[in-house]
Short mmCIF file of C-alpha atoms in Angstrom, two decimals:
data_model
loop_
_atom_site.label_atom_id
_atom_site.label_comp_id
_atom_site.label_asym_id
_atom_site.label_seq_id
_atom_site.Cartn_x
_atom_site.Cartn_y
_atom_site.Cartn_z
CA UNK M 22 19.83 -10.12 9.29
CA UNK M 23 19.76 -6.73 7.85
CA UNK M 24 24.24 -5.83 7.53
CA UNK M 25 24.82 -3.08 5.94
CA UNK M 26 27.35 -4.65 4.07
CA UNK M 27 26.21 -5.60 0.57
CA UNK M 28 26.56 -4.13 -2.55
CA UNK M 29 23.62 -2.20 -3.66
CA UNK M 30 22.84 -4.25 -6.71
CA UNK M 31 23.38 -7.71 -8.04
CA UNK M 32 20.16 -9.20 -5.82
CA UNK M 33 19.95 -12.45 -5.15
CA UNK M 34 17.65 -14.52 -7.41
CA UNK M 35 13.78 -14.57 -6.33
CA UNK M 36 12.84 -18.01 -5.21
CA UNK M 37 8.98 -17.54 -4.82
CA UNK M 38 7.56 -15.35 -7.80
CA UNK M 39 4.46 -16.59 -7.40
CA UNK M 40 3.08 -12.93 -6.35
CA UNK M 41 4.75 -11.39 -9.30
CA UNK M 42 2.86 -14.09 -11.77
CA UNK M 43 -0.01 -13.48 -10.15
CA UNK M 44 -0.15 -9.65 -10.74
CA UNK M 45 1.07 -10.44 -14.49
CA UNK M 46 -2.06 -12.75 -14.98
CA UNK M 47 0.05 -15.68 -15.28
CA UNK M 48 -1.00 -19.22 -14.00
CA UNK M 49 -0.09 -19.81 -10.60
CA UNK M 50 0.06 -23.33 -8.70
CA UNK M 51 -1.42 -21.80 -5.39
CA UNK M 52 -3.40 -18.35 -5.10
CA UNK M 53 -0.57 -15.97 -3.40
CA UNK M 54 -1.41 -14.08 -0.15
CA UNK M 55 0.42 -11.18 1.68
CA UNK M 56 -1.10 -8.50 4.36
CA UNK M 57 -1.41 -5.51 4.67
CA UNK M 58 0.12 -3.70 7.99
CA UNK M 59 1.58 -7.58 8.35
CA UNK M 60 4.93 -5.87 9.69
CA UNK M 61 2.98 -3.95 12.51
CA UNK M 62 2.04 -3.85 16.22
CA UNK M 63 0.24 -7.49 16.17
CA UNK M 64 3.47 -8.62 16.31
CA UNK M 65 5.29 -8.99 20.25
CA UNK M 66 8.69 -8.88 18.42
CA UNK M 67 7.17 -5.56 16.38
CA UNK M 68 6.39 -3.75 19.66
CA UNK M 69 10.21 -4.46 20.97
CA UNK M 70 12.01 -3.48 17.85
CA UNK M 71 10.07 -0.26 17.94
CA UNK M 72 9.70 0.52 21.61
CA UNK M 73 12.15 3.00 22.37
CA UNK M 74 12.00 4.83 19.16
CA UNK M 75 10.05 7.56 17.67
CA UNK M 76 7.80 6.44 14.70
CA UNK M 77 9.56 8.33 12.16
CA UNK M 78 12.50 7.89 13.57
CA UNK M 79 12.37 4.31 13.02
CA UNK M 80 11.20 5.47 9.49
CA UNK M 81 14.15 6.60 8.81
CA UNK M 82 16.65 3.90 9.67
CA UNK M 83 16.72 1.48 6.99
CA UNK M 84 18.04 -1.43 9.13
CA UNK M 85 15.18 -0.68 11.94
CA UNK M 86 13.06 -0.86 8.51
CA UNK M 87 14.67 -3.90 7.37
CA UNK M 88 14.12 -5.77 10.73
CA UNK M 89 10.37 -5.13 10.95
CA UNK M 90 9.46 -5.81 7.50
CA UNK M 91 11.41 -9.30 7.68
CA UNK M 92 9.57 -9.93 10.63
CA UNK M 93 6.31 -11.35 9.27
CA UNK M 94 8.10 -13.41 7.29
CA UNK M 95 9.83 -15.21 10.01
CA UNK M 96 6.62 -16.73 11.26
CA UNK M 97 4.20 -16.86 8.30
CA UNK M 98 4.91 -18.07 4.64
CA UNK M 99 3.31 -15.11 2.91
CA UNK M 100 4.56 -14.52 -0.55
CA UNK M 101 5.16 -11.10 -0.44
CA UNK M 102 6.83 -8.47 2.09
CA UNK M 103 6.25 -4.89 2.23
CA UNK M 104 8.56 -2.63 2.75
CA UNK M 105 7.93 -0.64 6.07
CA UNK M 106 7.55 2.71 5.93
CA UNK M 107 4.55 5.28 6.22
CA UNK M 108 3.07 7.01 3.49
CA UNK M 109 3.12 10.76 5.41
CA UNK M 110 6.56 10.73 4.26
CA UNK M 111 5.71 12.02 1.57
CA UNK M 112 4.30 15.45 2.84
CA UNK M 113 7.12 15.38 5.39
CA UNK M 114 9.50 15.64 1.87
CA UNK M 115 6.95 18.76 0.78
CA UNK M 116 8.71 20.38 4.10
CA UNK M 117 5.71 19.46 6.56
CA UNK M 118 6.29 18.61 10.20
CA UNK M 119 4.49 15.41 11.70
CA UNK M 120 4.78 13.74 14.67
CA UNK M 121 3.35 10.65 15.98
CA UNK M 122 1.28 11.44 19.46
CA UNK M 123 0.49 8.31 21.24
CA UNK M 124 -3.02 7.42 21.19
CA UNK M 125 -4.25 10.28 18.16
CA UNK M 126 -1.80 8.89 15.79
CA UNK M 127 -0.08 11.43 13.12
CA UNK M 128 -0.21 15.05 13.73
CA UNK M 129 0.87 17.46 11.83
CA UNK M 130 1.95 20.92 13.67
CA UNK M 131 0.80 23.31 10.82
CA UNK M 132 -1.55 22.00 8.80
CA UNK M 133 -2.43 23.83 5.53
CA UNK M 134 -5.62 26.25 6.34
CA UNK M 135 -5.00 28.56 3.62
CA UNK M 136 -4.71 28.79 -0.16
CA UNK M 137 -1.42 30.60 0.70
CA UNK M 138 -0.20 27.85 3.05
CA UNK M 139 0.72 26.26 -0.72
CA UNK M 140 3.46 28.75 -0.88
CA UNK M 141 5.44 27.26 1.92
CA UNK M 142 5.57 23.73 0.70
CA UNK M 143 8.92 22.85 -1.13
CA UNK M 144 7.81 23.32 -4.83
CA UNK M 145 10.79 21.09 -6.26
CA UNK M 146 11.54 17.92 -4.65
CA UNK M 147 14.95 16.05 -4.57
CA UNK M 148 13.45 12.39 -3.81
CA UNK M 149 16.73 11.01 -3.10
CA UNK M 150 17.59 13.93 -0.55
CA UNK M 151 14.64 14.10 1.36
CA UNK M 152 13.52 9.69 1.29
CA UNK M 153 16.78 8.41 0.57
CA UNK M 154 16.88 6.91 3.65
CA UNK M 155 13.31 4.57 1.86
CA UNK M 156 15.61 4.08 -1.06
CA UNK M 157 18.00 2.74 1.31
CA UNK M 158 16.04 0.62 3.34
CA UNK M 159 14.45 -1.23 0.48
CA UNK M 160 17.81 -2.17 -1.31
CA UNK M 161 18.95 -3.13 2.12
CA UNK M 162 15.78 -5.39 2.83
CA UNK M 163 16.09 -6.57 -1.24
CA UNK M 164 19.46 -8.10 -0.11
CA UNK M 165 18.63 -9.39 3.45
CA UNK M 166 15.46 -11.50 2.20
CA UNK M 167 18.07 -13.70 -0.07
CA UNK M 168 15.23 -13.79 -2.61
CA UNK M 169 12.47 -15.66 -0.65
CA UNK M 170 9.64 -13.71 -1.69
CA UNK M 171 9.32 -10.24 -3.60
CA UNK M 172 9.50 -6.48 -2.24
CA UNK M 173 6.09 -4.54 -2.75
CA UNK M 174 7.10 -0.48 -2.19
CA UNK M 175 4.47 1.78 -1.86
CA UNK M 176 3.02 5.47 -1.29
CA UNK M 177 0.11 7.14 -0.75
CA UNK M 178 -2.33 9.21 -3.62
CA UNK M 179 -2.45 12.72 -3.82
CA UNK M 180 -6.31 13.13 -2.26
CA UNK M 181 -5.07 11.08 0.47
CA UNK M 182 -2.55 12.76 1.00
CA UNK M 183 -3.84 16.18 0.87
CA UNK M 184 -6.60 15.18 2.94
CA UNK M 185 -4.15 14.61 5.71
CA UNK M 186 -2.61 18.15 5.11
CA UNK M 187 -5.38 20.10 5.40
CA UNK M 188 -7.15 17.86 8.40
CA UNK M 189 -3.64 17.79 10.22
CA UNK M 190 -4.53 14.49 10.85
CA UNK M 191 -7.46 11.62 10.88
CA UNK M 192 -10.59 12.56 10.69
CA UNK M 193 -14.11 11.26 10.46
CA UNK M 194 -15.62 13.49 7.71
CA UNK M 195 -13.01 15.04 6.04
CA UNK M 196 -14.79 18.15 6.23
CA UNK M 197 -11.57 20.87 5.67
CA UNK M 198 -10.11 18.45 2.90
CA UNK M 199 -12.60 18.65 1.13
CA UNK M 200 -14.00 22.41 1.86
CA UNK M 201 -11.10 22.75 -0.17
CA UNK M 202 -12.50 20.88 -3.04
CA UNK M 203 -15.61 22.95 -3.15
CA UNK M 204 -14.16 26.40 -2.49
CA UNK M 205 -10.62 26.13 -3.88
CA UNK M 206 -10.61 23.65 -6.99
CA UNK M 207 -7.81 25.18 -8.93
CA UNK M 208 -5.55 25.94 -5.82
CA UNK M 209 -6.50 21.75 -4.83
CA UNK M 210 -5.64 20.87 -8.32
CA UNK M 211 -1.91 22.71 -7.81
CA UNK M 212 -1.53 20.55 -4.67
CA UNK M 213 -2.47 17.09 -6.12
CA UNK M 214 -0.33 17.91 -8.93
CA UNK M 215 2.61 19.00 -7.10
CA UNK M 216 1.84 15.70 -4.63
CA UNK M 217 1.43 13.39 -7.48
CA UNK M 218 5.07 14.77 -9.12
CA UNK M 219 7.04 13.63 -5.77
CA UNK M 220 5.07 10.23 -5.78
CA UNK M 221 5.85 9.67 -9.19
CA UNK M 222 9.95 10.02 -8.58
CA UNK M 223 9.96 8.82 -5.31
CA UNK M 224 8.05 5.38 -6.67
CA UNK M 225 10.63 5.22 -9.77
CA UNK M 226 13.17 5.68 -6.99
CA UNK M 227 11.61 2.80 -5.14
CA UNK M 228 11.89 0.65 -8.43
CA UNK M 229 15.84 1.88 -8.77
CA UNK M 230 15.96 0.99 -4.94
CA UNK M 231 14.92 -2.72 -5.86
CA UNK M 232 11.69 -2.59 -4.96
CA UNK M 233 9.92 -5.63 -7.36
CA UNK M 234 6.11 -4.32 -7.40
CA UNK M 235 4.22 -1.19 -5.93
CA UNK M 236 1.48 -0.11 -4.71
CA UNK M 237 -0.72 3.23 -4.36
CA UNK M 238 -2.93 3.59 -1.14
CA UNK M 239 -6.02 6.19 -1.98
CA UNK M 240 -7.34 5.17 1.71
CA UNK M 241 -9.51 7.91 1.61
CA UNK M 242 -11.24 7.49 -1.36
CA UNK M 243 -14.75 6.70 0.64
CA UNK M 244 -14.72 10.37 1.63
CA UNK M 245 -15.49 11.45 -2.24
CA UNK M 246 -18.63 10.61 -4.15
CA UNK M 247 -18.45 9.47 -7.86
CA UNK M 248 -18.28 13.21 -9.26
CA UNK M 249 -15.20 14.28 -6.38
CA UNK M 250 -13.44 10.83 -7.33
CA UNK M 251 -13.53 11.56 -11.20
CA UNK M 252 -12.12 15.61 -10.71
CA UNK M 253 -9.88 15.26 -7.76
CA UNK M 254 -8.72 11.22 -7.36
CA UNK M 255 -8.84 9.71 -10.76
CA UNK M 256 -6.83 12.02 -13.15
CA UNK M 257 -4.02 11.50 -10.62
CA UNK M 258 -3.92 7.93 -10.29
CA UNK M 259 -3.77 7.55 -13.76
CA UNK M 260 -0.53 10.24 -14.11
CA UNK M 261 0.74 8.19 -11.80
CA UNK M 262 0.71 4.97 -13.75
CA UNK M 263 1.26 6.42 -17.09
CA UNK M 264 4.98 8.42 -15.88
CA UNK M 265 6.11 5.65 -13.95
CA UNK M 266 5.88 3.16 -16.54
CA UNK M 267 7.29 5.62 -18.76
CA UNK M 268 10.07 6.56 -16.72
CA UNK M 269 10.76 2.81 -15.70
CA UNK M 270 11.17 2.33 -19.46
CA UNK M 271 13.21 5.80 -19.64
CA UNK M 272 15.56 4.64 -17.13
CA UNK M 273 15.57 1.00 -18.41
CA UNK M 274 14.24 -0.14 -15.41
CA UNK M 275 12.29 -3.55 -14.52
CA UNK M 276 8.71 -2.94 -15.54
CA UNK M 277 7.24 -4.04 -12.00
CA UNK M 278 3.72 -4.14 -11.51
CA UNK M 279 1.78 -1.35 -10.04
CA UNK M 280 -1.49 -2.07 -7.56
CA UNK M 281 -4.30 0.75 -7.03
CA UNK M 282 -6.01 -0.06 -3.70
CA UNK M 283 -8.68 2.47 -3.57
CA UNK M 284 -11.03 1.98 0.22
CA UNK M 285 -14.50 2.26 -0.40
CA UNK M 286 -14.76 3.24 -4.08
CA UNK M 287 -16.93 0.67 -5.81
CA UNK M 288 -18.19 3.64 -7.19
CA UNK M 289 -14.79 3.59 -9.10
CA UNK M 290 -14.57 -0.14 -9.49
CA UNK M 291 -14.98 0.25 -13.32
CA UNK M 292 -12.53 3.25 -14.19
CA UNK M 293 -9.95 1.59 -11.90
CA UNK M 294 -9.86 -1.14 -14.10
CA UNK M 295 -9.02 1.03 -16.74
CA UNK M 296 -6.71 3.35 -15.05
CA UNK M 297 -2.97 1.34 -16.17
CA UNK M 298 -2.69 -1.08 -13.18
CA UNK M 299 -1.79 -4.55 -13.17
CA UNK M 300 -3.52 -4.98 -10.14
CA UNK M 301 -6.32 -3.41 -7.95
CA UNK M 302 -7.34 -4.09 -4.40
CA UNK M 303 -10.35 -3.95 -2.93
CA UNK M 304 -11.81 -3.42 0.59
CA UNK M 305 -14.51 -6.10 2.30
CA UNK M 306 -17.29 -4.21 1.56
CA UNK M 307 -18.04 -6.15 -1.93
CA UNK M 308 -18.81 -9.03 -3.18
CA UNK M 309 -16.13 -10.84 -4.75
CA UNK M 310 -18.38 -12.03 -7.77
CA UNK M 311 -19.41 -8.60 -8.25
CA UNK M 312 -15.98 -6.77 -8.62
CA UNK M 313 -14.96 -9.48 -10.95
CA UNK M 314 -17.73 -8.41 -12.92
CA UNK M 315 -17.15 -4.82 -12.97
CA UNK M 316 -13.60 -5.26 -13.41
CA UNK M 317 -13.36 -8.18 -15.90
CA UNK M 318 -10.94 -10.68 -16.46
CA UNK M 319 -7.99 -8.56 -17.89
CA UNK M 320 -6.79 -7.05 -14.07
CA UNK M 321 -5.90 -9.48 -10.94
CA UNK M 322 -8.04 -8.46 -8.11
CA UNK M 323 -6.77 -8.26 -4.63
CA UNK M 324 -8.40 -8.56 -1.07
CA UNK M 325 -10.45 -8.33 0.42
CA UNK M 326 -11.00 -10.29 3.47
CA UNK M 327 -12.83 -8.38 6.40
CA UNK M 328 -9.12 -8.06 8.75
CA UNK M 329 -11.80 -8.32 11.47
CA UNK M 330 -12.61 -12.07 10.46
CA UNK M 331 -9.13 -13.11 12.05
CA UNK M 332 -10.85 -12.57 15.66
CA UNK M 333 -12.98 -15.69 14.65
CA UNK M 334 -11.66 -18.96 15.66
CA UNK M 335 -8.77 -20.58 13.48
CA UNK M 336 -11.48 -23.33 11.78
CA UNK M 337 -14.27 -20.56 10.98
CA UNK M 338 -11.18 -18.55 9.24
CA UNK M 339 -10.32 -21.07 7.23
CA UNK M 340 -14.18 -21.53 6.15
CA UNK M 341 -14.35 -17.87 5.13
CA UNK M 342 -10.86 -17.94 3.01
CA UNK M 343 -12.68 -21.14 0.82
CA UNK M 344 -15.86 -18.85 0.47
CA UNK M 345 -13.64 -16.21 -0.32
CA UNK M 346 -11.18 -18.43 -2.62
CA UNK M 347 -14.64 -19.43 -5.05
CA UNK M 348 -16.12 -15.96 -5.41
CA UNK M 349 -12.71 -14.92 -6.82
CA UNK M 350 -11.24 -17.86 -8.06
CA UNK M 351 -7.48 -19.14 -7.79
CA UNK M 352 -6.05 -17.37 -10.89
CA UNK M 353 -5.60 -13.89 -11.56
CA UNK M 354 -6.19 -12.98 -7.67
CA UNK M 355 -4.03 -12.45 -4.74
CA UNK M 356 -5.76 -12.88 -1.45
CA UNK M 357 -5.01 -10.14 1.16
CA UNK M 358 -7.54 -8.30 4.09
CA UNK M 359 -9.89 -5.75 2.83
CA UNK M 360 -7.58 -3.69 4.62
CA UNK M 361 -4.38 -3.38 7.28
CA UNK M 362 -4.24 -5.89 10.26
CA UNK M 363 -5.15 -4.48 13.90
CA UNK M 364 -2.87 -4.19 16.64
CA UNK M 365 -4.94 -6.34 18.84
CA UNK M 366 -4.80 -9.74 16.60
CA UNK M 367 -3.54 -12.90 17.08
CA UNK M 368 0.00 -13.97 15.44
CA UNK M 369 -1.61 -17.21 15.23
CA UNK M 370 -4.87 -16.39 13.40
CA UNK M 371 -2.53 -14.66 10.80
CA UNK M 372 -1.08 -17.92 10.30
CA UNK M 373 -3.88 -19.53 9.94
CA UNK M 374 -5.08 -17.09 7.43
CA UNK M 375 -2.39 -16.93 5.53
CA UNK M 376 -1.89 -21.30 5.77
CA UNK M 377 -6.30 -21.87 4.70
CA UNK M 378 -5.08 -19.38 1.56
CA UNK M 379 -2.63 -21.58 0.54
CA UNK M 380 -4.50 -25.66 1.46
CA UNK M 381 -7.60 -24.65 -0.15
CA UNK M 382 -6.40 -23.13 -3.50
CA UNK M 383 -3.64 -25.56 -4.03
CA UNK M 384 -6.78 -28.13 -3.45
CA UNK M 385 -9.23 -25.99 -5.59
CA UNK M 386 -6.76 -25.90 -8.70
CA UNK M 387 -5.99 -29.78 -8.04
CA UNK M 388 -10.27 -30.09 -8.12
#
């Protein structure tokens, strides 16, 4: 259960590091597997904790956070959890109002249409003021897992980000974001800087927090072509990497390992590999054979499962995990969806998942 009453350090010792050895490149007995969105609306028990709150509401209250991310782990034996949060937090703590409408998903009120529009966006950030309450919640859900399986924390990249700023929301084309791009380089450059400063201290904050690995979500990467990617996504991603090691070191902090899940950029697949993380994910839309080759052997891969292969029947699920299992192989790879689960799965074909991941690569590193 998720008490409030524990000291914030002094965590209890990690049972199941096989996740951690995994993103290190070390041998592992059994290829590790976690989900992404697996504390989410799939879940019956999800829908309850959250049903009479307000999204970011329930954001905000580390034990509501604490509940839902332990929730997965009461019914699967995945070997990671994920802290719950959302990564518009992040442009919430830049002074930006969003609200979750049912149905359209996160809105924001005043989204930036104008170069000047920069000017009203906090232009220092106190991390610990404004997501304190993340902080919180993933010291809180350090303590209440008793050390069964690591903490990943996580944010979003500054052209993700900003696309959501400037769209006010989802969109299909991304066609204001990245206006922006092509008309206003220098003032988008002053954003993503400003966005990748916060995300920098608040995932060194995570790290303080107790979070034991991390992970950077450029969702939107698919919206930029190779030339976009290498002016407005890359330079970024690799800041990122670069001052949080440093300031993990700085701060004498664990060294945890940092993940770069960039949708849709095979484009990218090479500089990725080169841009300081431990670990990158990949979507479904490649080969597994083929990333390993563009990435070599020196960076664990991640994924990359289609999530919409768990509406097949249990057996066939378990025939695409082998399939996917020998395109990667066991070691240096940590099996996961090609991207978040959907709110309309089955509990049980997440087990089943998440069970075929372990059988078949504790039986392919026995074979």
């Amino acid at each position: 259960t998720c008490s409030l009453l524990r000291s914030p350090k002094g965590f209890p010792k990690l049972k199941n590091d096989t996740f951690l050895r995994a993103a290190r490149g070390e041998e592992t007995e059994h290829t590790p597997v976690w989900c992404m969105r697996q504390a989410g609306r799939y879940l019956p028990e999800f829908r309850e904790t959250r049903a009479s709150q307000d999204f970011f509401a329930t954001c905000r209250s580390p034990k509501l956070c604490c509940e839902l991310t332990l929730q997965p782990l009461r019914r699967f034996p995945l070997d990671a959890a994920i802290i719950f949060s959302d990564i518009l937090v992040v442009p919430q703590a830049l002074g930006m109002e969003v609200v979750m409408v049912p149905g359209k998903g996160p809105t924001f009120t005043e989204p930036l249409k104008e170069v000047e529009d920069l000017l009203k966006l906090r232009q220092k950030v106190d991390v610990t003021a404004e997501l304190g309450y993340v902080f919180q919640a993933i010291t809180l859900t350090r303590h209440s897992l008793e050390g069964k399986v690591p903490l990943i924390g996580f944010s979003g990249a500054p052209w993700t980000l900003m696309s959501y700023m400037i769209e006010g929301g989802g969109s299909t084309t991304m066609a204001k974001a990245k206006s922006w791009l092509y008309r206003h380089p220098e003032a988008s450059h002053r954003l993503l800087r400003l966005l990748a400063d916060v995300i920098i201290d608040y995932l060194v904050g995570q790290v303080a927090a107790g979070a034991q690995a991390l992970q950077l979500f450029e969702s939107h990467a698919g919206h930029l072509g190779p030339e976009l990617f290498q002016d407005f996504a890359l330079p970024y991603i690799r800041d990122i990497a670069r001052a949080v090691k440093s300031k993990m070191k700085e701060e004498a902090l664990p060294l945890v390992p940092m993940i770069i899940f960039a949708k849709d950029a095979h484009y990218a697949l090479r500089d990725l590999a080169h841009a300081g993380y431990e670990v990158v994910g990949l979507d479904w839309t490649i080969q597994p054979q083929e990333a390993r080759a563009q990435i070599g052997k020196d960076v664990t891969l991640q994924g990359n499962l289609d999530p919409c292969a768990l509406y097949a029947p249990k057996e066939k699920i378990g025939e695409l995990v082998k399939k996917m299992l020998e395109g990667f192989g066991t070691q240096r790879y940590i099996a996961n969806l090609g991207h978040g689960l959907y709110p309309d799965m089955n509990p049980e074909h997440v087990g089943a998942f998440v069970e075929a991941v372990h059988a078949h690569s504790r039986h392919i590193n026995k074979h």
